[in-house]
Coordinates of C-alpha atoms in Angstrom, one line a residue:
M1354 CA -98.5 -68.3 -54.6
T1355 CA -95.6 -70.2 -55.1
F1356 CA -94.2 -72.4 -52.8
L1357 CA -90.8 -73.4 -51.9
T1358 CA -89.4 -77.0 -52.6
R1359 CA -88.4 -78.9 -49.5
P1360 CA -84.5 -78.6 -50.6
F1361 CA -84.6 -74.7 -51.1
R1362 CA -86.7 -74.1 -47.8
I1363 CA -83.5 -76.2 -46.4
L1364 CA -81.0 -73.9 -47.7
A1365 CA -83.1 -70.5 -46.7
F1366 CA -83.2 -71.6 -43.5
A1367 CA -78.9 -72.1 -42.9
L1368 CA -78.6 -68.7 -44.7
A1369 CA -80.7 -67.2 -42.2
A1370 CA -78.8 -69.1 -39.4
Q1371 CA -75.6 -68.1 -40.6
L1372 CA -76.6 -64.2 -40.4
L1373 CA -78.1 -64.8 -37.0
A1374 CA -75.1 -66.3 -35.7
A1375 CA -72.6 -63.8 -37.0
P1376 CA -71.0 -61.1 -34.6
A1377 CA -72.4 -57.5 -34.2
G1378 CA -69.4 -55.9 -35.6
A1379 CA -68.5 -58.3 -38.7
Q1380 CA -67.7 -56.4 -41.9
A1381 CA -71.1 -56.6 -44.4
P1382 CA -70.8 -57.4 -47.4
G1383 CA -69.4 -55.6 -50.4
Q1384 CA -68.1 -52.9 -47.6
M1385 CA -64.2 -52.3 -48.0
P1386 CA -62.3 -52.5 -45.1
P1387 CA -60.2 -49.4 -43.2
T1388 CA -56.8 -48.7 -45.2
G1389 CA -53.6 -49.4 -43.2
V1390 CA -51.6 -46.7 -42.6
S1391 CA -48.6 -45.4 -40.8
F1392 CA -48.6 -42.0 -39.5
V1393 CA -46.0 -39.2 -37.3
T1394 CA -47.2 -37.0 -34.8
L1395 CA -45.8 -33.7 -36.1
K1396 CA -44.3 -31.6 -33.1
A1397 CA -43.3 -28.4 -33.3
R1398 CA -39.6 -27.1 -32.6
D1399 CA -36.7 -24.8 -33.1
I1400 CA -35.2 -26.1 -36.2
P1401 CA -31.6 -24.6 -37.4
L1402 CA -31.2 -22.7 -40.7
V1403 CA -28.4 -24.7 -41.9
S1404 CA -26.4 -23.4 -45.5
D1405 CA -24.3 -26.1 -47.4
L1406 CA -22.1 -23.5 -49.3
P1407 CA -18.6 -24.3 -51.4
G1408 CA -15.2 -23.0 -50.5
R1409 CA -11.6 -23.7 -50.3
I1410 CA -9.1 -23.9 -47.7
A1411 CA -5.8 -21.4 -47.2
P1412 CA -3.2 -21.2 -45.0
V1413 CA -3.7 -19.1 -41.9
R1414 CA 0.0 -17.4 -42.5
I1415 CA 2.1 -17.6 -46.0
A1416 CA 5.4 -16.8 -45.9
E1417 CA 8.4 -16.7 -48.9
V1418 CA 11.7 -17.4 -47.7
R1419 CA 13.9 -15.1 -49.2
S1420 CA 17.8 -14.2 -49.0
R1421 CA 18.8 -11.1 -47.9
V1422 CA 22.5 -10.7 -49.1
T1423 CA 24.1 -11.9 -52.2
G1424 CA 25.8 -15.0 -51.9
I1425 CA 26.5 -18.7 -53.0
I1426 CA 24.2 -21.2 -51.3
Q1427 CA 26.5 -23.8 -49.2
N1428 CA 24.1 -25.8 -47.5
R1429 CA 20.3 -26.6 -47.3
V1430 CA 19.4 -27.4 -43.6
F1431 CA 15.7 -27.9 -43.7
E1432 CA 13.8 -30.8 -45.4
Q1433 CA 11.4 -30.9 -48.0
G1434 CA 7.9 -30.9 -47.0
S1435 CA 8.8 -30.6 -42.9
L1436 CA 7.6 -28.6 -40.2
V1437 CA 10.0 -26.3 -39.1
K1438 CA 9.5 -23.1 -36.5
A1439 CA 10.3 -19.3 -36.8
G1440 CA 14.1 -18.7 -36.4
D1441 CA 15.0 -22.1 -37.8
V1442 CA 17.9 -22.2 -40.2
L1443 CA 17.1 -22.9 -43.6
Y1444 CA 20.0 -22.4 -45.9
K1445 CA 23.7 -21.3 -45.5
I1446 CA 25.0 -19.0 -47.2
D1447 CA 28.9 -19.0 -48.4
P1448 CA 30.2 -16.2 -44.7
N1449 CA 33.8 -15.6 -46.1
L1450 CA 33.0 -12.9 -47.6
F1451 CA 31.4 -10.8 -44.8
R1452 CA 33.5 -12.1 -42.2
V1453 CA 35.9 -10.1 -44.1
R1454 CA 33.8 -7.4 -44.1
V1455 CA 33.4 -7.2 -40.6
A1456 CA 36.8 -7.3 -39.9
S1457 CA 37.5 -4.3 -42.3
A1458 CA 34.4 -2.6 -40.5
R1459 CA 36.1 -3.5 -37.2
A1460 CA 39.4 -2.1 -37.6
S1461 CA 37.7 0.8 -39.2
L1462 CA 35.9 1.6 -36.2
Q1463 CA 39.3 1.1 -33.9
R1464 CA 41.2 3.8 -36.2
A1465 CA 38.0 6.3 -35.9
Q1466 CA 37.7 5.9 -31.9
A1467 CA 41.7 6.4 -31.8
T1468 CA 41.6 9.3 -33.7
E1469 CA 38.7 10.5 -31.2
L1470 CA 40.9 9.4 -28.3
N1471 CA 43.6 12.2 -30.2
A1472 CA 41.0 14.9 -31.0
S1473 CA 39.6 14.6 -27.1
Q1474 CA 43.2 14.7 -25.4
Q1475 CA 43.9 17.8 -27.8
F1476 CA 40.8 19.6 -27.1
E1477 CA 41.4 19.0 -23.1
R1478 CA 44.7 20.8 -23.4
Q1479 CA 43.0 23.9 -25.0
K1480 CA 40.8 23.9 -22.4
V1481 CA 43.1 24.4 -19.7
L1482 CA 45.5 26.7 -21.7
R1483 CA 42.1 28.9 -22.3
Q1484 CA 41.5 28.8 -18.8
R1485 CA 45.3 30.3 -18.1
N1486 CA 44.3 32.3 -21.4
A1487 CA 47.2 31.1 -23.5
S1488 CA 45.1 29.8 -26.1
S1489 CA 42.8 31.9 -28.3
D1490 CA 39.3 31.2 -28.9
V1491 CA 40.2 30.1 -32.7
E1492 CA 42.5 27.4 -31.3
Y1493 CA 39.6 26.0 -28.7
E1494 CA 36.7 26.2 -31.2
S1495 CA 38.7 24.3 -33.8
A1496 CA 39.8 21.4 -30.7
A1497 CA 36.2 21.4 -30.2
A1498 CA 35.2 20.8 -33.6
T1499 CA 37.3 18.1 -34.2
L1500 CA 36.6 16.3 -31.9
A1501 CA 32.8 16.5 -32.3
Q1502 CA 34.0 15.4 -35.8
T1503 CA 35.9 12.2 -35.0
Q1504 CA 33.0 11.9 -32.9
A1505 CA 30.9 11.6 -35.6
D1506 CA 33.3 9.2 -37.7
V1507 CA 33.2 6.6 -34.8
A1508 CA 29.2 6.2 -34.9
L1509 CA 29.7 5.9 -38.1
A1510 CA 32.4 3.4 -38.2
Q1511 CA 30.2 1.6 -35.0
A1512 CA 27.2 1.3 -37.9
A1513 CA 29.3 0.1 -40.6
L1514 CA 30.3 -2.5 -38.1
D1515 CA 26.5 -3.2 -37.4
E1516 CA 25.9 -3.7 -40.6
A1517 CA 28.5 -6.0 -41.7
E1518 CA 27.7 -8.3 -38.9
I1519 CA 23.5 -7.8 -39.6
N1520 CA 24.4 -9.0 -43.2
L1521 CA 27.1 -11.9 -41.5
G1522 CA 24.3 -13.5 -39.7
Y1523 CA 21.8 -13.5 -42.9
T1524 CA 24.2 -15.5 -44.4
E1525 CA 22.1 -18.0 -42.1
V1526 CA 18.9 -18.0 -43.8
K1527 CA 15.7 -18.5 -41.5
A1528 CA 12.1 -19.7 -41.3
P1529 CA 9.9 -16.0 -41.0
I1530 CA 7.1 -18.1 -39.5
S1531 CA 6.6 -21.4 -38.5
G1532 CA 4.8 -23.9 -40.5
V1533 CA 5.3 -26.7 -43.1
I1534 CA 8.3 -25.7 -46.0
G1535 CA 7.4 -26.5 -49.3
G1536 CA 10.2 -27.8 -51.5
A1537 CA 13.6 -26.2 -51.9
L1538 CA 14.0 -23.5 -55.0
V1539 CA 17.0 -23.4 -55.5
T1540 CA 20.3 -26.0 -54.5
E1541 CA 23.5 -25.8 -53.1
G1542 CA 26.2 -24.1 -55.3
A1543 CA 23.4 -21.5 -56.9
L1544 CA 23.7 -17.6 -56.7
V1545 CA 21.3 -16.1 -54.6
N1546 CA 20.8 -12.3 -55.2
A1547 CA 19.0 -10.1 -52.7
D1548 CA 17.9 -7.9 -55.2
S1549 CA 16.7 -10.8 -57.3
G1550 CA 13.1 -11.1 -55.6
N1551 CA 12.8 -15.1 -56.1
P1552 CA 12.3 -17.1 -53.5
L1553 CA 14.0 -20.3 -51.8
A1554 CA 11.3 -21.9 -50.7
T1555 CA 7.4 -21.3 -49.2
I1556 CA 6.3 -21.9 -45.9
Q1557 CA 2.3 -22.3 -45.2
Q1558 CA 1.1 -22.1 -41.5
I1559 CA -2.2 -24.5 -42.0
D1560 CA -2.8 -25.2 -38.2
P1561 CA -5.0 -23.9 -37.8
V1562 CA -6.4 -23.0 -42.0
Y1563 CA -9.0 -20.6 -43.2
A1564 CA -11.9 -21.9 -44.8
D1565 CA -13.2 -19.4 -47.0
F1566 CA -16.5 -20.1 -48.8
T1567 CA -19.5 -18.1 -51.0
Q1568 CA -23.2 -17.6 -50.8
P1569 CA -25.0 -15.6 -52.6
A1570 CA -25.7 -12.2 -51.6
G1571 CA -29.3 -12.5 -51.9
D1572 CA -29.3 -15.3 -49.6
L1573 CA -27.2 -13.7 -47.0
L1574 CA -29.3 -10.5 -47.0
S1575 CA -32.8 -12.6 -46.9
I1576 CA -31.7 -14.0 -43.8
R1577 CA -30.6 -10.9 -42.1
R1578 CA -33.7 -9.3 -42.8
D1579 CA -35.8 -11.6 -41.3
I1580 CA -33.7 -12.2 -38.5
A1581 CA -34.1 -8.0 -37.9
A1582 CA -37.9 -8.4 -38.8
G1583 CA -38.3 -11.6 -35.8
R1584 CA -39.1 -13.9 -38.4
L1585 CA -35.6 -16.4 -37.7
A1586 CA -33.6 -15.8 -34.7
A1587 CA -29.6 -15.7 -34.3
P1588 CA -28.2 -18.2 -33.8
P1589 CA -26.0 -18.6 -30.6
S1590 CA -22.5 -17.7 -30.4
G1591 CA -22.6 -17.3 -34.0
G1592 CA -24.5 -20.7 -34.7
S1593 CA -22.3 -24.0 -35.7
V1594 CA -19.8 -23.9 -38.3
K1595 CA -18.7 -27.7 -39.9
L1596 CA -16.3 -29.1 -42.9
V1597 CA -17.6 -31.6 -45.0
F1598 CA -15.7 -33.4 -47.4
D1599 CA -16.2 -34.7 -50.8
D1600 CA -17.1 -38.0 -49.3
G1601 CA -19.5 -36.7 -47.3
S1602 CA -17.5 -37.3 -44.1
V1603 CA -17.1 -34.4 -41.6
H1604 CA -14.0 -33.0 -40.1
E1605 CA -13.5 -34.0 -36.4
K1606 CA -13.4 -30.2 -35.3
P1607 CA -15.6 -27.6 -35.5
G1608 CA -15.3 -24.6 -37.3
T1609 CA -15.6 -20.4 -35.9
L1610 CA -16.6 -17.7 -38.7
L1611 CA -14.2 -15.0 -38.8
F1612 CA -16.1 -12.7 -40.9
S1613 CA -18.6 -12.1 -44.2
S1614 CA -16.6 -9.7 -46.6
A1615 CA -18.7 -6.2 -46.8
T1616 CA -18.4 -6.2 -50.6
V1617 CA -20.1 -8.6 -53.3
D1618 CA -18.1 -9.7 -55.8
S1619 CA -19.7 -7.9 -59.1
T1620 CA -19.4 -11.1 -61.5
T1621 CA -20.7 -13.6 -59.3
G1622 CA -22.7 -11.9 -57.1
Q1623 CA -21.1 -13.7 -53.9
V1624 CA -20.6 -12.7 -51.3
T1625 CA -17.4 -14.2 -49.4
L1626 CA -17.3 -15.3 -46.0
R1627 CA -14.5 -17.1 -43.9
A1628 CA -14.0 -19.9 -41.1
E1629 CA -11.5 -20.9 -39.3
F1630 CA -10.5 -24.5 -38.2
P1631 CA -8.2 -26.4 -35.9
N1632 CA -5.9 -28.7 -38.1
P1633 CA -3.7 -30.7 -36.0
N1634 CA -3.6 -33.6 -38.4
R1635 CA -2.5 -31.0 -41.6
D1636 CA -5.3 -33.1 -42.9
L1637 CA -6.7 -29.9 -44.4
L1638 CA -4.3 -29.0 -47.5
P1639 CA -4.6 -25.8 -49.0
G1640 CA -6.6 -25.5 -52.0
L1641 CA -8.5 -28.3 -50.8
Y1642 CA -12.5 -28.2 -52.2
V1643 CA -14.8 -28.3 -49.5
R1644 CA -18.2 -27.6 -48.5
I1645 CA -19.2 -25.4 -45.1
R1646 CA -22.0 -26.3 -43.3
I1647 CA -22.8 -23.0 -41.5
E1648 CA -26.0 -22.5 -39.4
Q1649 CA -27.0 -19.0 -40.1
A1650 CA -30.5 -18.6 -38.2
I1651 CA -33.2 -20.2 -35.6
R1652 CA -36.5 -21.1 -36.8
K1653 CA -38.6 -21.0 -34.0
N1654 CA -41.5 -23.4 -33.5
A1655 CA -41.3 -25.2 -37.1
L1656 CA -42.6 -28.3 -38.3
T1657 CA -41.1 -31.0 -40.6
V1658 CA -42.5 -33.6 -42.0
P1659 CA -41.0 -36.7 -43.7
Q1660 CA -40.1 -36.8 -47.3
R1661 CA -41.8 -40.0 -48.1
A1662 CA -45.1 -38.2 -46.6
V1663 CA -45.3 -36.0 -49.4
L1664 CA -46.8 -36.5 -52.5
R1665 CA -47.0 -34.4 -55.6
D1666 CA -49.3 -34.1 -58.3
A1667 CA -48.9 -33.9 -62.3
T1668 CA -47.7 -30.0 -61.7
G1669 CA -46.1 -31.2 -58.6
A1670 CA -47.9 -29.6 -56.1
A1671 CA -47.2 -31.1 -52.5
T1672 CA -50.0 -32.4 -50.6
V1673 CA -49.7 -34.4 -47.2
F1674 CA -52.7 -36.7 -45.8
V1675 CA -53.3 -36.8 -42.5
V1676 CA -55.6 -39.0 -39.5
G1677 CA -58.7 -36.8 -39.1
A1678 CA -61.1 -37.4 -36.5
G1679 CA -62.5 -41.0 -36.6
N1680 CA -59.8 -41.8 -38.6
K1681 CA -60.7 -40.5 -41.8
A1682 CA -58.1 -39.2 -44.2
E1683 CA -58.0 -35.5 -44.7
A1684 CA -55.8 -34.0 -47.8
R1685 CA -54.1 -31.4 -47.2
A1686 CA -52.4 -28.3 -49.5
V1687 CA -49.1 -27.8 -48.1
T1688 CA -46.1 -25.2 -49.3
L1689 CA -42.4 -26.5 -48.1
G1690 CA -39.7 -25.5 -47.6
P1691 CA -35.9 -26.4 -47.8
A1692 CA -34.9 -30.0 -47.3
L1693 CA -33.5 -31.0 -43.6
E1694 CA -32.3 -34.7 -43.4
G1695 CA -34.8 -36.4 -44.7
D1696 CA -37.8 -34.2 -43.8
W1697 CA -39.5 -31.3 -45.5
L1698 CA -39.4 -28.3 -43.9
V1699 CA -43.1 -27.4 -43.4
I1700 CA -44.2 -23.6 -44.5
D1701 CA -47.8 -23.7 -44.8
G1702 CA -50.6 -26.4 -44.6
L1703 CA -49.7 -28.3 -41.8
K1704 CA -49.8 -27.7 -37.4
D1705 CA -48.4 -29.1 -34.4
G1706 CA -50.0 -32.4 -33.0
D1707 CA -51.1 -33.2 -37.0
K1708 CA -51.2 -37.1 -37.7
A1709 CA -49.1 -37.0 -40.7
V1710 CA -49.2 -40.1 -42.9
V1711 CA -46.0 -41.5 -43.8
E1712 CA -46.9 -45.2 -45.6
G1713 CA -49.7 -45.9 -47.1
G1714 CA -50.7 -42.3 -48.7
Q1715 CA -50.6 -43.3 -52.3
K1716 CA -53.9 -45.8 -51.9
L1717 CA -55.9 -43.0 -49.8
Q1718 CA -58.8 -40.5 -51.6
P1719 CA -59.9 -38.0 -49.3
G1720 CA -62.4 -39.5 -46.4
M1721 CA -61.6 -43.0 -46.8
E1722 CA -61.2 -44.6 -43.3
V1723 CA -57.9 -45.7 -42.1
A1724 CA -56.7 -48.0 -39.9
P1725 CA -53.5 -45.9 -38.4
E1726 CA -50.1 -47.1 -36.3
E1727 CA -47.4 -45.3 -35.4
W1728 CA -44.7 -44.9 -37.7
K1729 CA -41.1 -46.6 -37.2
P1730 CA -39.1 -45.4 -39.4
A1731 CA -36.8 -47.9 -41.3
A1732 CA -33.1 -47.3 -39.8
A1733 CA -34.7 -47.7 -36.3
T1734 CA -36.1 -50.7 -37.2
D1735 CA -33.4 -52.4 -38.3
A1736 CA -31.3 -51.5 -35.7
A1737 CA -33.9 -53.1 -33.2
A1738 CA -33.6 -56.0 -35.7
T1739 CA -29.7 -56.3 -35.7
Q1740 CA -29.7 -56.0 -31.9
P1741 CA -28.6 -58.6 -30.0
A1742 CA -30.6 -60.7 -27.5
K1743 CA -29.5 -59.7 -23.9

């Protein structure tokens, strides 16, 4: 038998004493401690199906200002680029020739009225003579015909006077609609022709405005089928419609969906939709490129998972670790839908109440023991850190 020397016996007793003094829950030598992870508890909720679609701004109404008479432009009354109201005078055409025509037409009317008066008097005489059998039927009928002819001449002269006065009024070119008028397309002294068809200016009504945008016909039909089949719910009141600028900012006023086209563009396969937006500040200009964010359906009892919780392998397959029974890591293969503001829509693989690992998942293997703690988004953490002390 081999006996330990005295120094080795002392060392052995010291090691034994340390082992007996160690707490019962201490980690055994060589065993890895639980991996720290942050998790979020998934909760089912109603999620709107929102589409971001390209579009352009168009005026609600547009009108070209045209001259309805031929003449020389005397004055441009409006300020270019200003807001005008329907009926405002924009241009003045030299009225002298038209005033002369009104005077001539009025004189012709007065002459026709005098002739009518004479014919009326002759007819009344013939009527009296006929009652006394002092006039023939031919004379009576001739007087009646002459009176009818002069009455027609009066009506014709009155119409000519009305036309002349209308044309005189047209020497003041007025705004056909209210809106923003563009630049003047003619100058003072220019001859404008009623038959040329050339506009003098253009007015656009831009409060409110239209936003015309497009969506692939297949996507729109798929949404409608899912709503009809009950897989999706129709949004309340047609769904919200928002306008997003190039810089990502959102227009302050929400819009209203007016209609979707009944035809598909044969060259692009797109369907055109139209929304209407208030534009009190006139910052939505016709032709402006925008994106329309439209709520087209509601997903009932849907799940989302933070994008940073999703791990992908070399093939692109998505996996999410969840905290299972006994704080053991479980790997779940998931099917994901579209991105929703930092989250992924979960189609399959996760359920309500699952604790999805958001941070620390890269270090996990299935079955590993974890030390879970509730995940706090960075934005919320930063906000708490910068909040002033009370």
